[in-house]
C-alpha positions as MATLAB code, in Angstrom:
seq = 'XXXXXXXXXXXXXXXXXXXXXXXXXXXXXXXXXXXXXXXXXXXXXXXXXXXXXXXXXXXXXXXXXXXXXXXXXXXXXXXXXXXXXXXXXXXXXXXXXXXXXXXXXXXXXXXXXXXXXXXXXXXXXXXXXXXXXXXXXXXXXXXXXXXXXXXXXXXXXXXXXXXXXXXXXXXXXXXXXXXXXXXXXXXXXXXXXXXXXXXXXXXXXXXXXXXXXXXXXXXXXXXXXXXXXXXXXXXXXXXXXXXXXXXXXXXXXXXXXXXXXXXXXXXXXX';
ca = [
       3.446    0.625  -13.566;
       6.110   -1.167  -11.501;
       5.024   -2.944   -8.335;
       7.714   -1.291   -6.187;
       6.408    2.097   -7.327;
       2.799    1.162   -6.451;
       3.673   -0.317   -3.047;
       5.738    2.718   -2.022;
       2.845    5.046   -2.909;
       0.353    2.891   -0.997;
       2.630    3.007    2.075;
       2.533    6.786    2.058;
      -1.210    6.798    1.344;
      -1.909    4.478    4.280;
      -0.019    6.833    6.555;
      -2.171    9.720    5.317;
      -5.333    7.693    6.049;
      -4.019    6.837    9.531;
      -3.107   10.471   10.119;
      -6.438   11.907    8.966;
      -8.492    9.284   10.826;
      -6.536   10.095   13.969;
      -7.403   13.797   13.899;
     -11.006   13.372   15.201;
      -9.662   11.053   17.914;
      -7.180   13.685   19.089;
      -9.968   16.099   20.005;
     -11.887   13.446   21.965;
      -8.908   11.936   23.802;
      -7.909   13.260   27.221;
      -4.581   11.865   28.521;
      -5.478   12.683   32.134;
      -8.524   10.370   31.758;
      -7.062    8.070   29.124;
      -9.077    4.868   29.461;
     -12.368    6.658   30.101;
     -11.941    8.863   27.047;
     -11.141    5.830   24.849;
     -14.367    4.179   26.000;
     -16.299    7.387   25.373;
     -14.856    7.562   21.846;
     -15.770    3.910   21.230;
     -19.313    3.847   22.589;
     -20.634    7.406   22.889;
     -18.930    9.722   20.385;
     -20.710    9.827   17.003;
     -18.621    7.870   14.453;
     -15.970    7.423   17.149;
     -15.761    3.657   16.712;
     -15.564    4.070   12.916;
     -12.614    6.467   13.108;
     -10.914    4.364   15.757;
     -11.177    1.224   13.603;
     -10.034    3.122   10.510;
      -7.044    4.479   12.421;
      -6.160    1.014   13.738;
      -6.449   -0.950   10.495;
      -4.745    1.671    8.316;
      -1.815    1.587   10.780;
      -1.661   -2.215   10.725;
      -1.789   -2.238    6.930;
       0.920    0.416    6.833;
       3.305   -1.854    8.719;
       2.508   -4.818    6.465;
       2.983   -2.778    3.297;
       6.267   -1.336    4.580;
       7.546   -4.886    5.130;
       6.312   -5.772    1.618;
       8.036   -2.655    0.279;
      11.330   -3.622    1.932;
      11.181   -7.175    0.561;
      10.491   -5.957   -2.978;
      13.187   -3.278   -2.865;
      15.814   -5.701   -1.617;
      14.892   -8.168   -4.355;
      14.869   -5.532   -7.089;
      18.085   -3.971   -5.828;
      20.000   -6.816   -7.468;
      18.967   -5.372  -10.817;
      18.804   -1.720   -9.909;
      21.250    0.640   -8.230;
      18.883    3.562   -7.895;
      18.933    3.358   -4.110;
      21.797    4.997   -2.278;
      23.090    4.214    1.204;
      21.281    7.298    2.567;
      18.011    6.007    1.067;
      18.354    2.808    3.089;
      19.323    4.777    6.195;
      16.316    7.113    6.126;
      14.007    4.265    5.120;
      15.150    2.348    8.200;
      14.566    5.366   10.430;
      11.063    5.776    8.958;
      10.417    2.086    9.725;
      11.481    2.604   13.353;
       9.240    5.691   13.579;
       6.244    3.594   12.453;
       6.994    0.891   15.044;
       7.200    3.528   17.787;
       4.012    5.181   16.530;
       2.123    1.900   16.721;
       3.578    1.073   20.122;
       2.687    4.474   21.557;
      -0.834    4.135   20.139;
      -1.134    0.748   21.830;
      -0.137    2.267   25.171;
      -2.573    5.157   24.722;
      -5.487    2.694   24.863;
      -4.719    2.755   28.594;
      -6.354   -0.611   29.211;
      -4.655   -3.563   30.933;
      -2.793   -4.550   27.755;
      -1.635   -0.997   27.113;
      -0.450   -0.567   30.680;
       1.306   -3.952   30.557;
       3.138   -2.959   27.365;
       4.227    0.312   28.981;
       5.454   -1.570   32.061;
       7.538   -3.941   29.917;
       9.023   -0.953   28.072;
       9.827    0.705   31.410;
      11.651   -2.393   32.660;
      13.551   -2.737   29.384;
      14.816    0.822   29.589;
      15.748    0.500   33.268;
      17.686   -2.752   32.743;
      19.345   -1.758   29.467;
      22.917   -0.502   29.444;
      22.151    1.777   26.493;
      18.503    2.749   26.971;
      18.665    3.417   30.725;
      19.643    7.029   30.009;
      16.172    7.528   28.498;
      14.267    5.671   31.236;
      13.084    8.917   32.837;
      10.836    9.403   29.801;
       8.732    6.416   30.858;
       8.800    7.134   34.574;
       5.436    7.065   36.326;
       4.001   10.512   36.791;
       0.814   12.504   36.425;
       1.816   13.331   32.829;
       2.664    9.747   31.798;
       0.019    9.514   29.072;
       0.662   13.109   28.033;
       4.207   12.074   27.066;
       2.963    9.266   24.853;
       0.186   11.468   23.467;
       2.543   14.243   22.366;
       4.991   11.797   20.814;
       2.176    9.955   19.038;
       0.398   12.975   17.561;
       3.256   15.450   16.994;
       6.868   14.312   17.208;
       6.790   10.815   15.672;
       4.577   11.826   12.698;
       6.933   14.747   12.071;
       9.991   12.473   12.134;
       8.240    9.962    9.878;
       7.459   12.635    7.288;
      11.022   13.931    7.512;
      12.598   10.493    7.062;
      10.217    9.596    4.216;
      11.039   12.843    2.442;
      14.776   12.106    2.544;
      14.128    8.446    1.648;
      11.677    8.842   -1.238;
      12.071   12.554   -2.100;
       8.300   12.933   -1.774;
       5.750   12.989    1.031;
       2.195   13.459   -0.245;
       0.764   10.572   -2.302;
      -1.482   10.910   -5.325;
      -5.212   10.892   -4.635;
      -5.839    7.573   -6.406;
      -3.463    5.827   -4.011;
      -5.182    7.453   -1.037;
      -8.442    6.025   -2.388;
      -6.875    2.561   -2.606;
      -5.489    2.858    0.931;
      -8.847    4.002    2.285;
     -10.666    1.165    0.507;
      -8.253   -1.447    1.849;
      -8.649   -0.090    5.388;
     -12.451   -0.160    5.187;
     -12.411   -3.729    3.783;
     -10.269   -4.876    6.699;
     -12.622   -3.064    9.088;
     -15.518   -5.121    7.725;
     -13.845   -8.530    7.853;
     -11.569   -8.313   10.900;
     -12.060   -7.346   14.523;
     -10.049   -4.808   16.443;
      -8.552   -6.149   19.723;
     -10.845   -5.562   22.671;
      -9.955   -3.159   25.475;
      -9.528   -4.955   28.809;
     -10.785   -2.806   31.708;
      -8.973   -2.897   35.037;
     -11.937   -4.358   36.903;
     -11.821   -7.466   34.712;
      -9.444  -10.327   35.543;
      -7.284  -11.303   32.582;
      -5.021  -14.348   32.561;
      -2.909  -13.284   29.604;
      -1.838   -9.712   28.935;
       0.027   -9.003   25.708;
       1.800   -6.168   24.009;
       1.537   -5.361   20.294;
       1.885   -8.470   18.103;
       5.158   -7.229   16.614;
       6.555   -6.951   20.164;
       5.801  -10.591   21.071;
       9.239  -11.851   20.059;
      11.045   -9.384   22.316;
       8.706  -10.166   25.225;
       9.244  -13.928   24.824;
      13.018  -13.471   24.732;
      12.821  -11.503   27.975;
      10.759  -14.306   29.533;
      13.616  -16.656   28.577;
      16.036  -14.368   30.472;
      17.791  -13.174   27.318;
      19.869  -10.062   27.994;
      17.734   -6.942   27.542;
      20.075   -5.235   25.080;
      20.413   -8.413   23.006;
      16.623   -8.859   22.934;
      16.095   -5.255   21.793;
      18.873   -5.586   19.202;
      17.307   -8.749   17.790;
      13.875   -7.122   17.789;
      15.086   -4.157   15.749;
      17.656   -6.105   13.717;
      16.045   -5.477   10.278;
      16.070   -1.705   10.761;
      19.614   -1.778   12.128;
      20.853   -4.000    9.284;
      19.247   -1.826    6.604;
      20.960    1.256    8.003;
      24.228   -0.241    6.800;
      22.899   -1.698    3.551;
      25.131   -1.149    0.533;
      24.832   -1.840   -3.185;
      27.874   -4.115   -3.370;
      26.506   -7.549   -4.313;
      28.513   -9.524   -1.728;
      27.435   -7.228    1.096;
      23.802   -7.345   -0.031;
      23.871  -11.123   -0.187;
      25.127  -11.414    3.385;
      22.528   -8.944    4.721;
      19.702  -10.622    2.794;
      20.642  -14.043    4.189;
      20.762  -12.602    7.718;
      17.346  -10.980    7.232;
      15.825  -14.269    6.040;
      17.285  -16.055    9.070;
      15.964  -13.271   11.306;
      12.417  -13.660    9.931;
      12.491  -17.410   10.637;
      13.895  -16.812   14.124;
      11.547  -13.972   15.093;
       8.413  -15.735   13.867;
       9.435  -18.863   15.779;
      10.247  -16.993   19.010;
       6.999  -14.991   18.740;
       4.953  -18.200   18.556;
       6.608  -19.855   21.551;
];
């Protein structure tokens, strides 16, 4: 069995685990009392902490395996022309949907870190030439967390499934891969800790967004133009949208992606 085949199945299986583990959380989460309901899930709801950890680690693993999947596909694409330009396009859109899913989930924690991440996103959209037309979505209102909640549990999962279907021509993974994905998630639950929620009555010197957002945040701190920072943050997905099978074009994109990885890791660690 080829490794690219296995990795692609595990990606879909991890999303199923994240989706199913999120269902119990949906019924215990109340956007109008976001932080309080998260704490109730964590400390009072039976098996709430288990499902929350499973949801978190399966999502984190999903992102890692998608990156692994992209690396393998780009390497194997030198020997195989099975992928079409539309496959790369829909794969890129699915990647963006996962990033937005994880970001919206981070905001839905509604602790100091989640609120800080939402504030940074608000400022980005307000200051951006392109994204400012969507800034009303993140405007402060009594339904602020309802917006993120609906996107996180309905719209973004739907778009992800749609993009994956057009990318891979399949959606539901085989049961053995779901078992592997579940086992990996549980193993990570046992050996790694989930980030702590920071309540608003606790002073915190350093508030952070999601780890994959660190590079964009650091560029903004260096007064890099908002649109340039966002472009650089989403460069892999943007580049893969225009990926083609011609060897010269692939070589250029692959070199740019390698340089981007070096740059983004460095800027994230500043």
